[in-house]
mmCIF file of C-alpha atoms and ligand atoms in Angstrom:
data_model
loop_
_atom_site.group_PDB
_atom_site.id
_atom_site.type_symbol
_atom_site.label_atom_id
_atom_site.label_comp_id
_atom_site.label_asym_id
_atom_site.label_seq_id
_atom_site.Cartn_x
_atom_site.Cartn_y
_atom_site.Cartn_z
ATOM 1 C CA MET A 1 11.569 -12.512 20.997
ATOM 2 C CA ILE A 2 8.520 -12.401 23.225
ATOM 3 C CA LEU A 3 5.883 -9.684 23.524
ATOM 4 C CA LYS A 4 4.686 -9.897 27.146
ATOM 5 C CA ASN A 5 1.455 -8.772 28.790
ATOM 6 C CA ILE A 6 -0.221 -7.502 25.611
ATOM 7 C CA ARG A 7 -3.370 -5.667 26.734
ATOM 8 C CA TYR A 8 -5.231 -6.275 23.447
ATOM 9 C CA LEU A 9 -4.030 -8.523 20.616
ATOM 10 C CA VAL A 10 -6.021 -7.622 17.490
ATOM 11 C CA THR A 11 -5.446 -10.734 15.389
ATOM 12 C CA GLN A 12 -7.460 -10.027 12.213
ATOM 13 C CA ASN A 13 -7.820 -13.808 11.892
ATOM 14 C CA ASP A 14 -10.939 -15.333 10.279
ATOM 15 C CA ASP A 15 -12.937 -14.750 13.467
ATOM 16 C CA ARG A 16 -11.514 -11.237 13.887
ATOM 17 C CA GLN A 17 -10.564 -12.322 17.373
ATOM 18 C CA ILE A 18 -9.241 -9.823 19.916
ATOM 19 C CA ILE A 19 -7.397 -11.513 22.781
ATOM 20 C CA GLU A 20 -6.868 -9.737 26.103
ATOM 21 C CA ASP A 21 -3.857 -9.975 28.421
ATOM 22 C CA VAL A 22 -1.782 -12.372 26.346
ATOM 23 C CA ASP A 23 1.831 -13.062 25.287
ATOM 24 C CA LEU A 24 3.140 -13.555 21.762
ATOM 25 C CA LEU A 25 6.253 -15.546 20.903
ATOM 26 C CA ILE A 26 8.306 -14.933 17.748
ATOM 27 C CA HIS A 27 10.834 -17.464 16.467
ATOM 28 C CA GLY A 28 12.984 -16.196 13.634
ATOM 29 C CA ASP A 29 10.695 -14.399 11.216
ATOM 30 C CA ARG A 30 7.455 -16.134 12.278
ATOM 31 C CA ILE A 31 4.809 -16.133 14.984
ATOM 32 C CA ALA A 32 5.495 -19.211 17.080
ATOM 33 C CA GLY A 33 3.124 -18.893 20.023
ATOM 34 C CA ILE A 34 0.109 -16.984 21.309
ATOM 35 C CA GLY A 35 -0.915 -17.733 24.892
ATOM 36 C CA HIS A 36 -1.165 -16.713 28.476
ATOM 37 C CA GLN A 37 1.987 -16.693 30.577
ATOM 38 C CA ILE A 38 4.414 -18.001 27.921
ATOM 39 C CA PRO A 39 7.731 -18.546 29.761
ATOM 40 C CA ALA A 40 10.200 -15.841 28.749
ATOM 41 C CA GLY A 41 13.233 -18.140 28.855
ATOM 42 C CA ASN A 42 16.203 -16.515 27.111
ATOM 43 C CA HIS A 43 14.003 -14.580 24.726
ATOM 44 C CA ARG A 44 14.350 -10.874 24.314
ATOM 45 C CA ILE A 45 11.292 -9.306 26.002
ATOM 46 C CA ILE A 46 9.187 -6.416 24.723
ATOM 47 C CA ASP A 47 6.844 -5.307 27.482
ATOM 48 C CA CYS A 48 3.402 -4.598 25.999
ATOM 49 C CA SER A 49 1.492 -3.715 29.176
ATOM 50 C CA ASN A 50 -1.260 -1.282 28.246
ATOM 51 C CA LYS A 51 -0.440 -1.673 24.566
ATOM 52 C CA VAL A 52 -2.343 -2.921 21.540
ATOM 53 C CA VAL A 53 -0.544 -5.353 19.230
ATOM 54 C CA MET A 54 -1.996 -5.676 15.743
ATOM 55 C CA PRO A 55 -0.895 -6.644 12.222
ATOM 56 C CA GLY A 56 1.191 -4.033 10.428
ATOM 57 C CA LEU A 57 -0.818 -2.146 7.802
ATOM 58 C CA ILE A 58 -0.475 -2.820 4.075
ATOM 59 C CA ASN A 59 -0.303 0.163 1.728
ATOM 60 C CA ALA A 60 -1.420 -1.523 -1.484
ATOM 61 C CA HIS A 61 -0.691 1.302 -3.941
ATOM 62 C CA THR A 62 2.021 3.911 -3.781
ATOM 63 C CA HIS A 63 5.084 5.377 -5.521
ATOM 64 C CA VAL A 64 7.483 5.768 -2.623
ATOM 65 C CA SER A 65 10.230 7.777 -4.322
ATOM 66 C CA MET A 66 7.661 10.519 -4.975
ATOM 67 C CA THR A 67 7.872 11.306 -1.254
ATOM 68 C CA LEU A 68 10.545 13.769 -2.340
ATOM 69 C CA LEU A 69 7.909 15.638 -4.394
ATOM 70 C CA ARG A 70 5.716 16.359 -1.354
ATOM 71 C CA GLY A 71 3.811 19.605 -1.775
ATOM 72 C CA ILE A 72 5.133 20.632 -5.197
ATOM 73 C CA SER A 73 1.667 20.862 -6.795
ATOM 74 C CA ASP A 74 -1.552 20.984 -4.803
ATOM 75 C CA ASN A 75 -4.256 22.572 -6.915
ATOM 76 C CA LYS A 76 -4.507 20.798 -10.270
ATOM 77 C CA GLU A 77 -6.523 17.955 -11.688
ATOM 78 C CA LEU A 78 -4.661 14.776 -12.569
ATOM 79 C CA GLN A 79 -3.780 15.421 -16.209
ATOM 80 C CA ASP A 80 -2.529 19.000 -15.647
ATOM 81 C CA TRP A 81 -0.818 17.954 -12.407
ATOM 82 C CA LEU A 82 1.039 15.208 -14.265
ATOM 83 C CA GLU A 83 1.935 17.069 -17.425
ATOM 84 C CA GLU A 84 2.678 20.533 -16.019
ATOM 85 C CA ASP A 85 4.318 19.671 -12.695
ATOM 86 C CA ILE A 86 5.051 15.984 -12.065
ATOM 87 C CA PHE A 87 6.588 14.839 -15.371
ATOM 88 C CA PRO A 88 8.997 17.846 -15.437
ATOM 89 C CA ALA A 89 9.994 17.162 -11.801
ATOM 90 C CA GLU A 90 10.509 13.478 -12.585
ATOM 91 C CA GLU A 91 12.849 14.414 -15.418
ATOM 92 C CA LYS A 92 15.107 15.960 -12.772
ATOM 93 C CA LEU A 93 14.771 12.986 -10.423
ATOM 94 C CA GLU A 94 18.024 11.031 -10.570
ATOM 95 C CA GLU A 95 18.824 7.646 -9.083
ATOM 96 C CA GLU A 96 20.248 9.059 -5.864
ATOM 97 C CA ASP A 97 17.175 11.287 -5.402
ATOM 98 C CA ALA A 98 14.865 8.295 -5.881
ATOM 99 C CA TYR A 99 16.854 6.456 -3.227
ATOM 100 C CA ILE A 100 16.580 9.322 -0.723
ATOM 101 C CA GLY A 101 12.872 9.699 -1.491
ATOM 102 C CA ALA A 102 12.362 5.979 -0.931
ATOM 103 C CA LEU A 103 14.280 6.015 2.368
ATOM 104 C CA LEU A 104 12.178 8.959 3.532
ATOM 105 C CA GLY A 105 8.959 7.234 2.483
ATOM 106 C CA CYS A 106 9.895 3.892 4.072
ATOM 107 C CA MET A 107 10.709 5.716 7.284
ATOM 108 C CA GLU A 108 7.387 7.575 7.219
ATOM 109 C CA MET A 109 5.443 4.368 6.562
ATOM 110 C CA LEU A 110 7.178 2.382 9.298
ATOM 111 C CA THR A 111 6.676 5.073 11.939
ATOM 112 C CA THR A 112 2.968 5.284 11.039
ATOM 113 C CA GLY A 113 2.399 1.541 11.250
ATOM 114 C CA THR A 114 2.726 0.336 7.652
ATOM 115 C CA THR A 115 4.867 -2.791 7.380
ATOM 116 C CA THR A 116 4.285 -3.637 3.682
ATOM 117 C CA PHE A 117 3.806 -1.465 0.613
ATOM 118 C CA ASN A 118 3.137 -2.116 -3.067
ATOM 119 C CA ASP A 119 5.129 0.194 -5.323
ATOM 120 C CA MET A 120 5.237 1.070 -9.006
ATOM 121 C CA TYR A 121 7.842 3.534 -10.310
ATOM 122 C CA ASP A 122 11.176 4.170 -11.972
ATOM 123 C CA HIS A 123 14.615 3.587 -10.336
ATOM 124 C CA MET A 124 13.336 0.462 -8.583
ATOM 125 C CA ASP A 125 16.822 -0.813 -7.731
ATOM 126 C CA GLN A 126 17.146 2.219 -5.471
ATOM 127 C CA VAL A 127 13.734 1.533 -3.939
ATOM 128 C CA ALA A 128 14.780 -2.086 -3.303
ATOM 129 C CA GLU A 129 17.916 -0.802 -1.590
ATOM 130 C CA ALA A 130 15.850 1.475 0.676
ATOM 131 C CA VAL A 131 13.497 -1.420 1.503
ATOM 132 C CA ASP A 132 16.439 -3.643 2.321
ATOM 133 C CA GLN A 133 18.032 -1.061 4.602
ATOM 134 C CA THR A 134 14.980 0.177 6.511
ATOM 135 C CA GLY A 135 13.610 -3.311 7.204
ATOM 136 C CA ILE A 136 10.134 -2.765 5.692
ATOM 137 C CA ARG A 137 8.447 -5.333 3.399
ATOM 138 C CA ALA A 138 7.485 -4.469 -0.189
ATOM 139 C CA MET A 139 6.169 -5.653 -3.498
ATOM 140 C CA LEU A 140 7.978 -3.786 -6.277
ATOM 141 C CA GLY A 141 7.183 -3.365 -9.945
ATOM 142 C CA ARG A 142 9.051 -1.278 -12.505
ATOM 143 C CA GLY A 143 6.456 1.071 -14.061
ATOM 144 C CA LEU A 144 5.918 0.128 -17.719
ATOM 145 C CA LEU A 145 5.042 2.854 -20.222
ATOM 146 C CA ASP A 146 5.659 3.120 -23.934
ATOM 147 C CA VAL A 147 5.003 6.746 -24.643
ATOM 148 C CA ASP A 148 8.555 7.533 -25.786
ATOM 149 C CA GLY A 149 9.900 4.505 -27.668
ATOM 150 C CA GLU A 150 11.635 3.202 -24.524
ATOM 151 C CA ARG A 151 9.360 0.227 -24.020
ATOM 152 C CA ASP A 152 11.953 -2.500 -24.441
ATOM 153 C CA ARG A 153 14.379 -0.882 -21.981
ATOM 154 C CA ARG A 154 11.655 -0.701 -19.328
ATOM 155 C CA VAL A 155 10.547 -4.292 -19.873
ATOM 156 C CA ASP A 156 14.179 -5.408 -19.563
ATOM 157 C CA GLU A 157 14.512 -3.432 -16.330
ATOM 158 C CA ALA A 158 11.272 -4.967 -15.020
ATOM 159 C CA ILE A 159 12.588 -8.477 -15.652
ATOM 160 C CA GLU A 160 15.982 -7.615 -14.142
ATOM 161 C CA LEU A 161 14.217 -6.332 -11.019
ATOM 162 C CA VAL A 162 12.297 -9.587 -10.645
ATOM 163 C CA GLU A 163 15.504 -11.561 -10.989
ATOM 164 C CA SER A 164 17.638 -9.377 -8.720
ATOM 165 C CA CYS A 165 15.064 -9.478 -5.886
ATOM 166 C CA ARG A 166 14.513 -13.219 -6.059
ATOM 167 C CA GLY A 167 15.314 -14.843 -2.731
ATOM 168 C CA HIS A 168 15.056 -11.601 -0.739
ATOM 169 C CA GLY A 169 12.951 -12.443 2.301
ATOM 170 C CA ARG A 170 11.082 -9.129 2.369
ATOM 171 C CA ILE A 171 10.844 -8.153 -1.295
ATOM 172 C CA SER A 172 8.457 -9.662 -3.795
ATOM 173 C CA THR A 173 7.919 -8.333 -7.291
ATOM 174 C CA CYS A 174 5.247 -7.865 -9.912
ATOM 175 C CA PHE A 175 4.837 -6.347 -13.373
ATOM 176 C CA ALA A 176 3.402 -2.860 -13.430
ATOM 177 C CA PRO A 177 2.000 -1.459 -16.680
ATOM 178 C CA HIS A 178 1.214 2.146 -15.712
ATOM 179 C CA GLY A 179 -2.258 2.427 -17.237
ATOM 180 C CA VAL A 180 -4.220 1.841 -20.433
ATOM 181 C CA TYR A 181 -3.497 5.452 -21.493
ATOM 182 C CA THR A 182 0.292 5.060 -21.181
ATOM 183 C CA ALA A 183 0.821 1.394 -22.101
ATOM 184 C CA SER A 184 -0.013 0.095 -25.580
ATOM 185 C CA GLU A 185 -1.897 -3.133 -26.213
ATOM 186 C CA GLN A 186 1.400 -4.813 -27.041
ATOM 187 C CA LEU A 187 2.949 -3.704 -23.742
ATOM 188 C CA LEU A 188 -0.099 -4.788 -21.735
ATOM 189 C CA LEU A 189 0.107 -8.214 -23.337
ATOM 190 C CA GLU A 190 3.857 -8.357 -22.722
ATOM 191 C CA ALA A 191 3.323 -7.508 -19.038
ATOM 192 C CA LYS A 192 0.701 -10.246 -18.813
ATOM 193 C CA ASP A 193 3.042 -12.781 -20.415
ATOM 194 C CA CYS A 194 5.884 -11.787 -18.076
ATOM 195 C CA ALA A 195 3.588 -12.088 -15.055
ATOM 196 C CA GLU A 196 2.626 -15.580 -16.161
ATOM 197 C CA ILE A 197 6.219 -16.648 -16.818
ATOM 198 C CA PHE A 198 7.488 -15.306 -13.482
ATOM 199 C CA ASN A 199 4.302 -16.185 -11.568
ATOM 200 C CA THR A 200 3.623 -12.655 -10.304
ATOM 201 C CA SER A 201 0.700 -10.241 -10.118
ATOM 202 C CA TYR A 202 0.233 -7.168 -12.288
ATOM 203 C CA HIS A 203 -0.309 -3.750 -10.812
ATOM 204 C CA ILE A 204 -1.971 -1.053 -12.938
ATOM 205 C CA HIS A 205 -3.873 2.238 -12.582
ATOM 206 C CA VAL A 206 -7.456 1.608 -13.764
ATOM 207 C CA SER A 207 -10.314 4.089 -14.281
ATOM 208 C CA GLU A 208 -8.840 6.796 -12.118
ATOM 209 C CA THR A 209 -10.406 9.720 -14.005
ATOM 210 C CA GLU A 210 -13.406 10.271 -16.240
ATOM 211 C CA LYS A 211 -11.008 11.432 -18.982
ATOM 212 C CA GLU A 212 -9.155 8.101 -18.867
ATOM 213 C CA VAL A 213 -12.456 6.289 -19.370
ATOM 214 C CA ASN A 214 -13.611 8.540 -22.235
ATOM 215 C CA ASP A 215 -10.222 8.292 -23.978
ATOM 216 C CA SER A 216 -10.313 4.495 -23.672
ATOM 217 C CA ILE A 217 -13.808 4.393 -25.179
ATOM 218 C CA ASP A 218 -12.572 6.597 -28.066
ATOM 219 C CA GLU A 219 -9.489 4.468 -28.681
ATOM 220 C CA ASN A 220 -10.536 0.953 -27.694
ATOM 221 C CA GLU A 221 -14.320 1.237 -27.916
ATOM 222 C CA LYS A 222 -14.440 0.132 -24.297
ATOM 223 C CA PRO A 223 -13.764 1.533 -20.827
ATOM 224 C CA PRO A 224 -10.392 0.518 -19.319
ATOM 225 C CA LEU A 225 -11.365 -2.574 -17.340
ATOM 226 C CA GLU A 226 -13.489 -4.041 -20.117
ATOM 227 C CA TYR A 227 -10.521 -3.501 -22.422
ATOM 228 C CA LEU A 228 -8.159 -5.220 -19.965
ATOM 229 C CA ASN A 229 -10.634 -8.074 -19.732
ATOM 230 C CA GLU A 230 -10.637 -8.438 -23.510
ATOM 231 C CA LEU A 231 -6.827 -8.746 -23.326
ATOM 232 C CA GLY A 232 -7.120 -11.415 -20.622
ATOM 233 C CA LEU A 233 -5.804 -9.330 -17.736
ATOM 234 C CA VAL A 234 -8.777 -9.557 -15.375
ATOM 235 C CA ASN A 235 -8.248 -12.313 -12.820
ATOM 236 C CA ASN A 236 -7.018 -12.649 -9.232
ATOM 237 C CA ASP A 237 -3.541 -11.473 -10.259
ATOM 238 C CA LEU A 238 -4.875 -8.028 -11.182
ATOM 239 C CA ILE A 239 -4.085 -5.247 -8.697
ATOM 240 C CA ALA A 240 -6.188 -2.360 -10.012
ATOM 241 C CA ALA A 241 -5.462 0.977 -8.377
ATOM 242 C CA HIS A 242 -8.393 3.421 -8.076
ATOM 243 C CA GLY A 243 -11.446 2.032 -9.918
ATOM 244 C CA VAL A 244 -13.175 5.392 -9.433
ATOM 245 C CA TRP A 245 -15.120 5.192 -12.707
ATOM 246 C CA LEU A 246 -15.744 1.441 -12.995
ATOM 247 C CA THR A 247 -19.063 0.778 -14.747
ATOM 248 C CA ASP A 248 -21.661 -1.679 -13.427
ATOM 249 C CA LYS A 249 -20.653 -4.061 -16.196
ATOM 250 C CA GLU A 250 -16.982 -3.802 -15.208
ATOM 251 C CA LYS A 251 -17.775 -4.452 -11.545
ATOM 252 C CA GLN A 252 -19.694 -7.524 -12.663
ATOM 253 C CA ILE A 253 -16.702 -8.696 -14.728
ATOM 254 C CA MET A 254 -14.460 -8.385 -11.650
ATOM 255 C CA ALA A 255 -17.047 -10.152 -9.471
ATOM 256 C CA GLU A 256 -16.954 -13.083 -11.890
ATOM 257 C CA LYS A 257 -13.296 -13.172 -12.877
ATOM 258 C CA GLY A 258 -11.495 -11.859 -9.795
ATOM 259 C CA GLY A 259 -9.085 -8.999 -9.311
ATOM 260 C CA ASN A 260 -8.424 -6.501 -6.556
ATOM 261 C CA VAL A 261 -9.417 -2.839 -6.304
ATOM 262 C CA ILE A 262 -7.090 -0.532 -4.388
ATOM 263 C CA HIS A 263 -8.912 2.436 -2.910
ATOM 264 C CA ASN A 264 -6.900 5.679 -2.655
ATOM 265 C CA PRO A 265 -9.460 8.202 -1.404
ATOM 266 C CA ALA A 266 -7.119 11.084 -0.505
ATOM 267 C CA ALA A 267 -5.397 11.213 -3.898
ATOM 268 C CA ASN A 268 -8.710 10.784 -5.731
ATOM 269 C CA LEU A 269 -10.268 13.681 -3.832
ATOM 270 C CA LYS A 270 -7.224 15.939 -3.991
ATOM 271 C CA LEU A 271 -6.772 15.572 -7.762
ATOM 272 C CA GLY A 272 -10.512 15.989 -8.308
ATOM 273 C CA SER A 273 -10.773 12.518 -9.834
ATOM 274 C CA GLY A 274 -13.923 11.491 -7.997
ATOM 275 C CA ILE A 275 -15.038 8.921 -5.435
ATOM 276 C CA ALA A 276 -14.925 5.172 -6.049
ATOM 277 C CA ASP A 277 -18.154 3.438 -5.028
ATOM 278 C CA ILE A 278 -16.389 1.135 -2.583
ATOM 279 C CA PRO A 279 -19.461 -0.099 -0.661
ATOM 280 C CA GLU A 280 -21.016 -1.269 -3.932
ATOM 281 C CA ILE A 281 -17.748 -2.883 -5.088
ATOM 282 C CA MET A 282 -17.504 -4.678 -1.740
ATOM 283 C CA GLU A 283 -21.104 -5.845 -1.977
ATOM 284 C CA LYS A 284 -20.072 -7.730 -5.119
ATOM 285 C CA GLU A 285 -17.436 -9.501 -2.998
ATOM 286 C CA ILE A 286 -14.567 -7.957 -4.934
ATOM 287 C CA ASN A 287 -11.497 -7.658 -2.713
ATOM 288 C CA VAL A 288 -10.824 -4.015 -1.780
ATOM 289 C CA ALA A 289 -7.591 -2.861 -0.153
ATOM 290 C CA LEU A 290 -6.308 0.580 0.784
ATOM 291 C CA GLY A 291 -3.491 2.723 -0.591
ATOM 292 C CA THR A 292 -2.142 6.223 -0.184
ATOM 293 C CA ASP A 293 -0.939 6.610 -3.779
ATOM 294 C CA GLY A 294 2.199 8.785 -4.013
ATOM 295 C CA VAL A 295 2.966 11.628 -1.631
ATOM 296 C CA ALA A 296 2.820 14.146 -4.501
ATOM 297 C CA SER A 297 -0.968 13.652 -4.497
ATOM 298 C CA ASN A 298 -1.773 12.691 -0.861
ATOM 299 C CA ASN A 299 0.464 14.342 0.718
ATOM 300 C CA ASN A 300 1.579 11.743 3.270
ATOM 301 C CA LEU A 301 1.886 7.977 3.697
ATOM 302 C CA ASN A 302 -0.102 7.617 6.930
ATOM 303 C CA LEU A 303 -2.467 4.715 6.186
ATOM 304 C CA PHE A 304 -4.339 5.224 9.478
ATOM 305 C CA GLU A 305 -5.327 8.658 8.169
ATOM 306 C CA GLU A 306 -6.388 7.081 4.872
ATOM 307 C CA ALA A 307 -8.499 4.531 6.764
ATOM 308 C CA LYS A 308 -10.459 7.203 8.588
ATOM 309 C CA LEU A 309 -10.957 9.190 5.402
ATOM 310 C CA ALA A 310 -12.148 6.096 3.530
ATOM 311 C CA SER A 311 -14.725 5.399 6.191
ATOM 312 C CA ILE A 312 -16.188 8.874 6.611
ATOM 313 C CA LEU A 313 -16.173 9.441 2.851
ATOM 314 C CA HIS A 314 -18.498 6.480 2.275
ATOM 315 C CA LYS A 315 -20.630 7.357 5.265
ATOM 316 C CA ARG A 316 -21.332 10.837 3.852
ATOM 317 C CA ASN A 317 -24.931 10.079 2.811
ATOM 318 C CA ASN A 318 -25.533 6.987 4.903
ATOM 319 C CA PRO A 319 -23.448 6.102 7.982
ATOM 320 C CA GLU A 320 -24.453 2.438 7.670
ATOM 321 C CA LYS A 321 -22.653 2.024 4.313
ATOM 322 C CA ILE A 322 -19.359 0.920 5.839
ATOM 323 C CA ASN A 323 -18.065 0.106 9.306
ATOM 324 C CA GLU A 324 -14.750 0.297 11.148
ATOM 325 C CA GLN A 325 -14.082 -3.460 10.956
ATOM 326 C CA GLN A 326 -14.455 -3.420 7.156
ATOM 327 C CA ILE A 327 -12.028 -0.509 6.993
ATOM 328 C CA LEU A 328 -9.473 -2.249 9.211
ATOM 329 C CA ASP A 329 -9.791 -5.332 6.978
ATOM 330 C CA MET A 330 -9.045 -3.194 3.912
ATOM 331 C CA ALA A 331 -5.849 -1.909 5.564
ATOM 332 C CA THR A 332 -4.640 -5.359 6.677
ATOM 333 C CA ILE A 333 -5.864 -8.766 5.478
ATOM 334 C CA ASN A 334 -7.458 -7.478 2.254
ATOM 335 C CA GLY A 335 -4.154 -5.807 1.369
ATOM 336 C CA ALA A 336 -2.388 -9.131 1.899
ATOM 337 C CA LYS A 337 -4.927 -10.821 -0.403
ATOM 338 C CA ALA A 338 -4.458 -8.158 -3.071
ATOM 339 C CA LEU A 339 -0.723 -8.849 -3.070
ATOM 340 C CA GLY A 340 -1.233 -12.624 -3.058
ATOM 341 C CA LEU A 341 0.469 -12.788 0.346
ATOM 342 C CA GLU A 342 -2.493 -13.698 2.565
ATOM 343 C CA ASP A 343 -0.839 -16.907 3.718
ATOM 344 C CA GLU A 344 2.131 -14.922 5.024
ATOM 345 C CA ILE A 345 0.966 -11.520 6.268
ATOM 346 C CA GLY A 346 -2.145 -9.432 7.033
ATOM 347 C CA SER A 347 -3.106 -11.116 10.312
ATOM 348 C CA ILE A 348 -1.472 -12.351 13.492
ATOM 349 C CA GLU A 349 -1.712 -16.134 13.412
ATOM 350 C CA LEU A 350 0.573 -19.030 14.259
ATOM 351 C CA GLY A 351 3.061 -19.707 11.483
ATOM 352 C CA LYS A 352 2.573 -16.391 9.723
ATOM 353 C CA LYS A 353 5.330 -13.813 9.323
ATOM 354 C CA ALA A 354 5.846 -11.648 12.395
ATOM 355 C CA ASP A 355 4.856 -8.276 10.896
ATOM 356 C CA LEU A 356 3.215 -6.317 13.668
ATOM 357 C CA ILE A 357 2.877 -2.957 15.349
ATOM 358 C CA THR A 358 2.224 -1.770 18.867
ATOM 359 C CA ILE A 359 0.045 1.145 19.916
ATOM 360 C CA ASP A 360 0.388 2.750 23.335
ATOM 361 C CA LEU A 361 -3.003 2.975 25.054
ATOM 362 C CA ASP A 362 -1.530 5.499 27.443
ATOM 363 C CA SER A 363 -2.198 8.435 25.131
ATOM 364 C CA PRO A 364 -5.111 10.893 24.902
ATOM 365 C CA ASP A 365 -6.235 9.843 21.392
ATOM 366 C CA MET A 366 -6.611 6.191 22.507
ATOM 367 C CA THR A 367 -8.435 6.975 25.764
ATOM 368 C CA PRO A 368 -10.957 5.747 26.819
ATOM 369 C CA VAL A 369 -11.369 2.296 25.237
ATOM 370 C CA HIS A 370 -15.015 1.186 25.345
ATOM 371 C CA GLY A 371 -14.437 -2.557 25.135
ATOM 372 C CA LYS A 372 -13.312 -4.458 22.036
ATOM 373 C CA LYS A 373 -15.656 -2.627 19.674
ATOM 374 C CA GLY A 374 -14.486 0.676 21.070
ATOM 375 C CA LEU A 375 -10.902 -0.427 20.481
ATOM 376 C CA ILE A 376 -11.440 -0.934 16.727
ATOM 377 C CA SER A 377 -13.298 2.381 16.670
ATOM 378 C CA ASN A 378 -10.322 4.149 18.280
ATOM 379 C CA ILE A 379 -7.853 2.480 15.886
ATOM 380 C CA VAL A 380 -9.806 3.644 12.819
ATOM 381 C CA TYR A 381 -11.211 6.990 13.945
ATOM 382 C CA SER A 382 -9.082 8.540 16.664
ATOM 383 C CA PHE A 383 -5.538 7.132 16.531
ATOM 384 C CA SER A 384 -2.900 9.509 15.146
ATOM 385 C CA GLY A 385 -0.907 6.716 13.488
ATOM 386 C CA LYS A 386 2.175 7.305 15.617
ATOM 387 C CA VAL A 387 2.964 3.728 16.576
ATOM 388 C CA ASP A 388 5.310 2.686 19.348
ATOM 389 C CA ASP A 389 7.103 -0.454 18.117
ATOM 390 C CA VAL A 390 7.197 -2.116 14.715
ATOM 391 C CA VAL A 391 8.418 -5.628 13.957
ATOM 392 C CA VAL A 392 8.846 -6.822 10.364
ATOM 393 C CA ASP A 393 9.936 -10.357 9.496
ATOM 394 C CA GLY A 394 10.599 -10.920 13.195
ATOM 395 C CA GLU A 395 13.010 -7.973 13.405
ATOM 396 C CA PRO A 396 12.407 -4.802 15.438
ATOM 397 C CA VAL A 397 12.530 -1.911 12.953
ATOM 398 C CA VAL A 398 10.879 0.841 15.012
ATOM 399 C CA GLN A 399 11.306 1.260 18.761
ATOM 400 C CA GLY A 400 9.720 4.029 20.820
ATOM 401 C CA GLY A 401 8.397 5.558 17.593
ATOM 402 C CA GLU A 402 11.811 5.854 15.888
ATOM 403 C CA VAL A 403 13.367 3.802 13.100
ATOM 404 C CA VAL A 404 16.298 1.711 14.301
ATOM 405 C CA LYS A 405 18.038 0.441 11.172
ATOM 406 C CA VAL A 406 18.718 3.752 9.424
ATOM 407 C CA GLY A 407 19.666 7.209 10.632
ATOM 408 C CA ARG A 408 16.575 9.406 10.908
ATOM 409 C CA GLU A 409 18.458 12.729 11.035
ATOM 410 C CA LYS A 410 20.632 11.875 8.030
ATOM 411 C CA ILE A 411 17.650 10.926 5.860
ATOM 412 C CA LEU A 412 15.750 14.068 6.859
ATOM 413 C CA LYS A 413 18.786 16.240 6.090
ATOM 414 C CA TYR A 414 19.468 14.618 2.697
ATOM 415 C CA ALA A 415 15.815 15.017 1.730
ATOM 416 C CA ALA A 416 15.656 18.620 2.954
ATOM 417 C CA ASP A 417 18.844 19.453 1.020
ATOM 418 C CA LEU A 418 17.149 18.278 -2.195
ATOM 419 C CA SER A 419 14.151 20.576 -1.791
ATOM 420 C CA GLU A 420 15.472 23.405 -3.983
ATOM 421 C CA LYS A 421 16.015 21.062 -6.902
ATOM 422 C CA PHE A 422 12.263 20.371 -7.154
ATOM 423 C CA GLU A 423 10.833 23.801 -6.335
HETATM 424 NI NI1 NI B 501 -0.672 5.861 -8.507
#
């Protein structure tokens, strides 16, 4: 496949190079050539005149099956939201529902420019099926909790997921203890051991609310990240969602030992959890990526929207705190680093996986473009997120804004038909 006459190629390589009027060649699942006037030969041609081509976005923390729970509870803080509305809804959520929710979520992510997501939830076989069918890329982890004596079953399922996804070109796996308030010390240590044995990351909610921190101090005499550090879980394999209430000491621990913070500003604001001090975390050279969290707390999966929110949120007292390039990095290459996939995805470079999106410049929200700097500004601040084409693993999965591998109308109808069940 060859993408011809690309107006702007936003590479996100080390130099953050933007190349004008260029062609891009894809062989199999990888980027095989970037240059001017590459001969088309027998390759399938995608005409990218007046289009931007950039790396697909990476949603580094979500729960995709929860897309089915969109809008069921909008006015409660996290603990009440979970206990009064979400846990009861999840009790009704069967395998087939999780599958439909995941299809719906994958479709929403693809059509808004996300090509990879990192997921933690129940019914992960169904999520894997939806990932396989829609053509998106994902890192999946079975959520591990031991609040109800079902710890061993969940650990078994987590290991089975890792084994059943092995060899799938677009699915990687990790271990996903839910949080220090839902996973015991024994389970956290078990997740760590499993991650070491299977050479994966671990994905966990950390310091999302002030209550979580206070409860951890009561129970463990330490805030959550310090406690995880004591158990040996703070290193580059740690994918820590939220980090809203990280202490200075905890940020220092991460600066020294590694680990990734996933910023989910919409969910944190909507559940009244607070605002993570991302500029300060970034100053310590801790890797920060971006996530939407689940739709039940966002209420969508549009990572372009999240990017804009993240930027203006941290500019609120000082517009110099963060800039559009840093935000774009969070949504692309930093997400790849968080997932341990930076050699494969997150930028458009020779030999990397062909995971990319196209944006039509012939639309009001992308007009005018004031040079290369203005282009990044438009991508972060004015673009709606409605992408034109999406390629994942060298395969076209969205064309003209619509998914091509699954039936849009069918998924929408199945999801709509389930609405009454969760009202
Ligand atoms: Ni979450």
